Amino acid sequence: MRRLLWGIWIVALLAAACQPAATPTPAPRAGAQLPDLKGRELKIASDTTYPPFEFVDPKTNEVVGFDVDLVNEICKLLNCKPKIISTAWEGIFAGLEQKQFDLAASGITITEERKQKFDFSDSYLRYGQVVLVRADEERIKGKDDLKDKIVGVQIGTTNEETAKTLVANEAKQLKRYDTFDLAVRALLAKDVDAVVIDSPAADGFIAQNPGQLKIAGQPFTSEDLGLCFPKGSDLVAPFNAALKVLKENGTLERLYKKWFVEFKPGQ
Ligand code: ARG
């Protein structure tokens, strides 16, 4: 019996010694411990009129912004190719339902209502809504001063829902625009008195229109932004795993600084 065991040992040792020399392994993917999407192209819908989340850089005509960098960083980890498709806000959700897009990255708030129809990634940013006014505005000091004012919002957003509760007569005082860009133009043209908008986007428009706009009061909601997927998408788990890595390795914070602290167009 002993002999037999020794024999087995020796055979095992010889087998180990005869292994071919290890071939040099190729450099691992940045996200080697994460799922590999094998170069898959992802159609990503985005309403690209929303600085600093996603907007067209007038110098290069390219779509840039926080969300764009975010999906690029995620795809570096997961080995996918992001293809941003500029889409009207409401078309984003219709397209996701019909599975025309793999996901949407567009500063989208995670809401209970949207969760009925779509899947969301974990939150990648928490922020509040604010009241954006012209720089010389003196009557409006915060949300409670909007009861008798004309307020602009982008249609179909959480900001529209909020603004409805702040004005006395929605039919008369709420002006809905297809994009926030148009709502801000209406504000500058004095067609509306204020715009209710996510605070990072308010800062984005202030940066784009130096000296012309300001925030009245403090952020007064708390919302989480997520990437939005068709229900049942196989991408949610890999994206969450990649997001976790980007949170832990400081990338998210770097992008936050780049777009929400240092973003000053034209410099
Ligand atoms: N966070 C708000 C919402 O989800 C507004 C987002 C608007 N995004 C955009 N790209 N226009 O309803």
Coordinates of C-alpha atoms and ligand atoms in Angstrom, one line a residue:
M1 CA 0.0 0.0 0.0
R2 CA 2.8 2.4 1.0
R3 CA 4.6 1.7 -2.2
L4 CA 1.6 2.4 -4.2
L5 CA 1.2 5.8 -2.5
W6 CA 4.8 6.7 -3.1
G7 CA 4.4 5.7 -6.7
I8 CA 1.5 8.0 -7.1
W9 CA 3.5 10.8 -5.5
I10 CA 6.4 10.3 -7.8
V11 CA 4.2 10.3 -10.9
A12 CA 2.5 13.5 -9.7
L13 CA 5.8 15.2 -9.1
L14 CA 7.2 14.2 -12.5
A15 CA 4.0 15.4 -14.2
A16 CA 4.4 18.8 -12.4
A17 CA 8.0 19.1 -13.4
C18 CA 7.3 18.3 -17.1
Q19 CA 4.7 21.1 -17.5
P20 CA 5.7 23.3 -20.4
A21 CA 7.3 26.6 -19.3
A22 CA 4.5 29.2 -18.6
T23 CA 3.9 31.3 -21.8
P24 CA 4.0 35.0 -21.0
T25 CA 0.4 36.1 -20.3
P26 CA -0.9 39.1 -22.2
A27 CA -1.4 42.2 -20.1
P28 CA -4.7 41.8 -18.2
R29 CA -7.7 43.9 -19.0
A30 CA -8.0 46.9 -16.7
G31 CA -11.1 45.2 -15.3
A32 CA -9.8 41.6 -15.4
Q33 CA -11.9 40.5 -12.4
L34 CA -15.0 41.9 -14.1
P35 CA -17.3 40.4 -16.8
D36 CA -15.9 40.6 -20.3
L37 CA -18.4 41.9 -22.8
K38 CA -16.0 40.9 -25.6
G39 CA -15.9 44.2 -27.5
R40 CA -19.7 44.4 -27.7
E41 CA -21.0 47.7 -29.1
L42 CA -23.6 49.4 -26.9
K43 CA -26.1 51.9 -28.2
I44 CA -26.4 54.5 -25.5
A45 CA -29.2 57.1 -25.8
S46 CA -28.6 60.5 -24.4
D47 CA -30.3 63.9 -24.6
T48 CA -27.2 65.8 -25.4
T49 CA -28.5 69.3 -24.4
Y50 CA -27.7 69.0 -20.7
P51 CA -24.3 70.4 -19.6
P52 CA -22.2 69.2 -17.9
F53 CA -23.7 65.7 -18.1
E54 CA -23.9 65.5 -21.9
F55 CA -23.6 68.3 -24.5
V56 CA -22.0 69.1 -27.8
D57 CA -18.7 70.8 -27.5
P58 CA -19.0 73.8 -29.9
K59 CA -15.2 73.6 -30.6
T60 CA -15.1 70.0 -31.7
N61 CA -18.8 69.2 -32.4
E62 CA -18.4 66.1 -30.2
V63 CA -20.7 65.0 -27.5
V64 CA -18.8 65.3 -24.2
G65 CA -19.7 65.4 -20.5
F66 CA -19.8 63.5 -17.2
D67 CA -22.1 60.7 -18.4
V68 CA -20.0 60.3 -21.6
D69 CA -16.8 59.9 -19.6
L70 CA -18.6 57.6 -17.2
V71 CA -19.7 55.1 -19.8
N72 CA -16.3 55.3 -21.5
E73 CA -14.6 54.4 -18.2
I74 CA -17.2 51.6 -17.6
C75 CA -16.6 50.2 -21.1
K76 CA -12.8 50.2 -20.5
L77 CA -13.4 47.9 -17.6
L78 CA -16.0 45.7 -19.2
N79 CA -14.5 45.6 -22.7
C80 CA -17.4 47.2 -24.6
K81 CA -17.7 50.0 -27.2
P82 CA -20.0 52.8 -26.2
K83 CA -21.9 54.5 -29.0
I84 CA -23.7 57.6 -27.9
I85 CA -26.9 58.3 -29.8
S86 CA -28.3 61.8 -29.4
T87 CA -32.0 61.4 -28.7
A88 CA -34.8 63.6 -27.6
W89 CA -35.6 63.1 -23.9
E90 CA -38.9 61.5 -24.4
G91 CA -37.6 59.4 -27.2
I92 CA -35.1 57.9 -24.9
F93 CA -37.7 56.1 -22.8
A94 CA -39.8 55.0 -25.8
G95 CA -36.6 53.7 -27.4
L96 CA -35.6 51.8 -24.3
E97 CA -39.0 50.2 -24.0
Q98 CA -38.7 49.0 -27.6
K99 CA -35.1 47.8 -26.9
Q100 CA -33.7 50.1 -29.6
F101 CA -31.0 51.1 -27.1
D102 CA -28.9 49.1 -24.8
L103 CA -29.1 51.8 -22.1
A104 CA -29.5 55.5 -21.6
A105 CA -27.0 57.8 -19.9
S106 CA -28.7 61.2 -19.5
G107 CA -28.7 62.5 -15.9
I108 CA -31.7 60.3 -15.3
T109 CA -33.2 60.2 -11.8
I110 CA -34.0 56.8 -10.4
T111 CA -37.8 57.0 -9.5
E112 CA -40.3 54.4 -8.4
E113 CA -42.4 55.2 -11.4
R114 CA -39.6 54.7 -13.9
K115 CA -38.5 51.5 -12.1
Q116 CA -41.8 49.9 -13.1
K117 CA -40.8 50.0 -16.7
F118 CA -37.0 50.1 -16.6
D119 CA -34.0 48.7 -14.8
F120 CA -31.5 51.1 -13.2
S121 CA -27.9 50.8 -12.2
D122 CA -26.9 51.7 -8.7
S123 CA -26.7 55.5 -8.1
Y124 CA -23.7 57.3 -9.5
L125 CA -24.6 60.7 -8.1
R126 CA -26.9 62.3 -5.5
Y127 CA -27.9 65.9 -5.9
G128 CA -30.8 68.2 -5.3
Q129 CA -33.0 70.4 -7.5
V130 CA -32.6 74.2 -7.4
V131 CA -34.2 77.4 -8.8
L132 CA -32.2 79.0 -11.6
V133 CA -32.9 82.7 -12.2
R134 CA -31.3 85.6 -14.1
A135 CA -28.3 87.1 -12.4
D136 CA -30.1 90.4 -11.7
E137 CA -33.2 88.7 -10.2
E138 CA -34.2 90.2 -6.9
R139 CA -37.8 89.0 -6.3
I140 CA -37.0 85.2 -6.2
K141 CA -34.9 84.0 -3.3
G142 CA -35.9 80.4 -3.4
K143 CA -38.6 77.8 -4.2
D144 CA -41.2 79.4 -2.0
D145 CA -41.2 82.5 -4.2
L146 CA -42.4 80.7 -7.3
K147 CA -46.2 80.6 -6.4
D148 CA -47.0 83.5 -8.7
K149 CA -44.1 83.3 -11.1
I150 CA -43.7 81.8 -14.6
V151 CA -41.5 78.7 -14.3
G152 CA -39.8 76.8 -17.1
V153 CA -38.8 73.1 -17.1
Q154 CA -38.0 70.3 -19.5
I155 CA -41.1 68.2 -20.2
G156 CA -41.2 64.7 -18.7
T157 CA -38.6 65.3 -16.0
T158 CA -38.6 65.1 -12.2
N159 CA -38.2 68.8 -12.4
E160 CA -41.5 69.2 -14.1
E161 CA -43.1 67.2 -11.3
T162 CA -41.5 69.4 -8.7
A163 CA -42.3 72.7 -10.4
K164 CA -46.0 71.7 -10.6
T165 CA -46.1 71.7 -6.8
L166 CA -44.4 75.1 -6.5
V167 CA -46.7 77.3 -8.7
A168 CA -50.3 78.2 -7.8
N169 CA -51.7 77.6 -11.2
E170 CA -50.0 75.0 -13.3
A171 CA -51.9 75.6 -16.5
K172 CA -51.0 79.3 -16.5
Q173 CA -47.5 79.4 -14.9
L174 CA -45.7 76.2 -16.0
K175 CA -43.9 76.4 -19.3
R176 CA -42.7 73.0 -20.6
Y177 CA -39.8 72.8 -23.1
D178 CA -38.4 69.9 -25.1
T179 CA -34.9 70.6 -23.7
F180 CA -33.5 72.4 -20.7
D181 CA -31.4 74.3 -23.1
L182 CA -34.6 75.9 -24.5
A183 CA -35.9 76.5 -21.0
V184 CA -32.7 78.4 -20.1
R185 CA -32.9 80.4 -23.3
A186 CA -36.5 81.4 -22.4
L187 CA -35.2 82.5 -19.0
L188 CA -32.5 84.7 -20.6
A189 CA -35.1 86.1 -22.9
K190 CA -37.4 86.9 -19.9
D191 CA -40.2 84.5 -21.2
V192 CA -40.0 82.8 -17.8
D193 CA -38.9 84.0 -14.4
A194 CA -37.2 80.9 -13.2
V195 CA -36.2 77.4 -14.2
V196 CA -36.4 74.4 -11.8
I197 CA -33.5 72.1 -12.6
D198 CA -30.9 69.7 -11.2
S199 CA -28.2 71.6 -9.3
P200 CA -25.2 70.2 -11.4
A201 CA -27.1 71.2 -14.6
A202 CA -27.8 74.6 -13.2
D203 CA -24.1 75.0 -12.6
G204 CA -23.4 73.8 -16.2
F205 CA -25.7 76.4 -17.7
I206 CA -24.2 79.1 -15.4
A207 CA -20.8 78.1 -16.7
Q208 CA -22.0 78.3 -20.3
N209 CA -23.6 81.8 -19.7
P210 CA -21.1 83.6 -17.5
G211 CA -22.4 86.4 -15.5
Q212 CA -26.0 86.0 -16.6
L213 CA -27.5 83.4 -14.3
K214 CA -27.5 82.4 -10.6
I215 CA -29.1 79.9 -8.2
A216 CA -31.7 81.3 -5.9
G217 CA -31.7 79.5 -2.5
Q218 CA -30.5 76.0 -1.7
P219 CA -31.0 72.6 -3.3
F220 CA -34.4 71.3 -2.0
T221 CA -34.8 67.7 -3.1
S222 CA -32.5 64.7 -2.9
E223 CA -32.3 62.5 -6.0
D224 CA -30.1 59.7 -7.2
L225 CA -29.0 59.4 -10.8
G226 CA -28.6 56.1 -12.5
L227 CA -28.0 54.5 -15.9
C228 CA -31.2 53.3 -17.3
F229 CA -31.7 49.9 -19.1
P230 CA -34.6 48.0 -20.7
K231 CA -36.2 45.7 -18.2
G232 CA -34.3 42.5 -17.8
S233 CA -31.1 43.7 -19.4
D234 CA -28.1 41.5 -18.9
L235 CA -25.9 44.7 -18.6
V236 CA -27.1 45.8 -15.2
A237 CA -25.0 43.5 -13.1
P238 CA -21.7 44.1 -15.1
F239 CA -22.3 47.9 -15.0
N240 CA -22.9 47.8 -11.3
A241 CA -19.7 45.8 -10.8
A242 CA -17.8 48.3 -12.9
L243 CA -19.4 51.3 -11.1
K244 CA -18.3 49.9 -7.8
V245 CA -14.7 49.7 -9.0
L246 CA -14.8 53.3 -10.3
K247 CA -16.2 54.4 -7.0
E248 CA -13.5 52.6 -5.1
N249 CA -10.5 53.6 -7.2
G250 CA -11.3 57.3 -7.2
T251 CA -12.3 57.6 -10.9
L252 CA -15.8 58.8 -10.1
E253 CA -14.4 61.5 -7.9
R254 CA -12.0 62.6 -10.6
L255 CA -14.8 62.9 -13.1
Y256 CA -16.9 64.7 -10.5
K257 CA -14.1 67.3 -10.1
K258 CA -13.6 67.6 -13.8
W259 CA -17.2 68.3 -14.7
F260 CA -18.9 69.6 -11.6
V261 CA -16.1 71.7 -10.0
E262 CA -13.7 72.7 -12.8
F263 CA -16.0 72.8 -15.8
K264 CA -15.7 76.3 -17.3
P265 CA -16.4 76.3 -21.1
G266 CA -14.3 78.4 -23.3
Q267 CA -11.1 78.3 -21.2
Ligands
ARG1 N1 -32.9 64.3 -13.5 C1 -34.0 64.8 -14.2 C2 -34.9 63.6 -14.6 O1 -34.4 62.5 -14.6 C3 -33.7 65.6 -15.4 C4 -32.8 64.9 -16.4 C5 -32.7 65.6 -17.7 N2 -31.7 65.1 -18.5 C6 -31.4 65.5 -19.8 N3 -30.4 65.0 -20.4 N4 -32.1 66.5 -20.3 O2 -36.1 63.7 -14.8

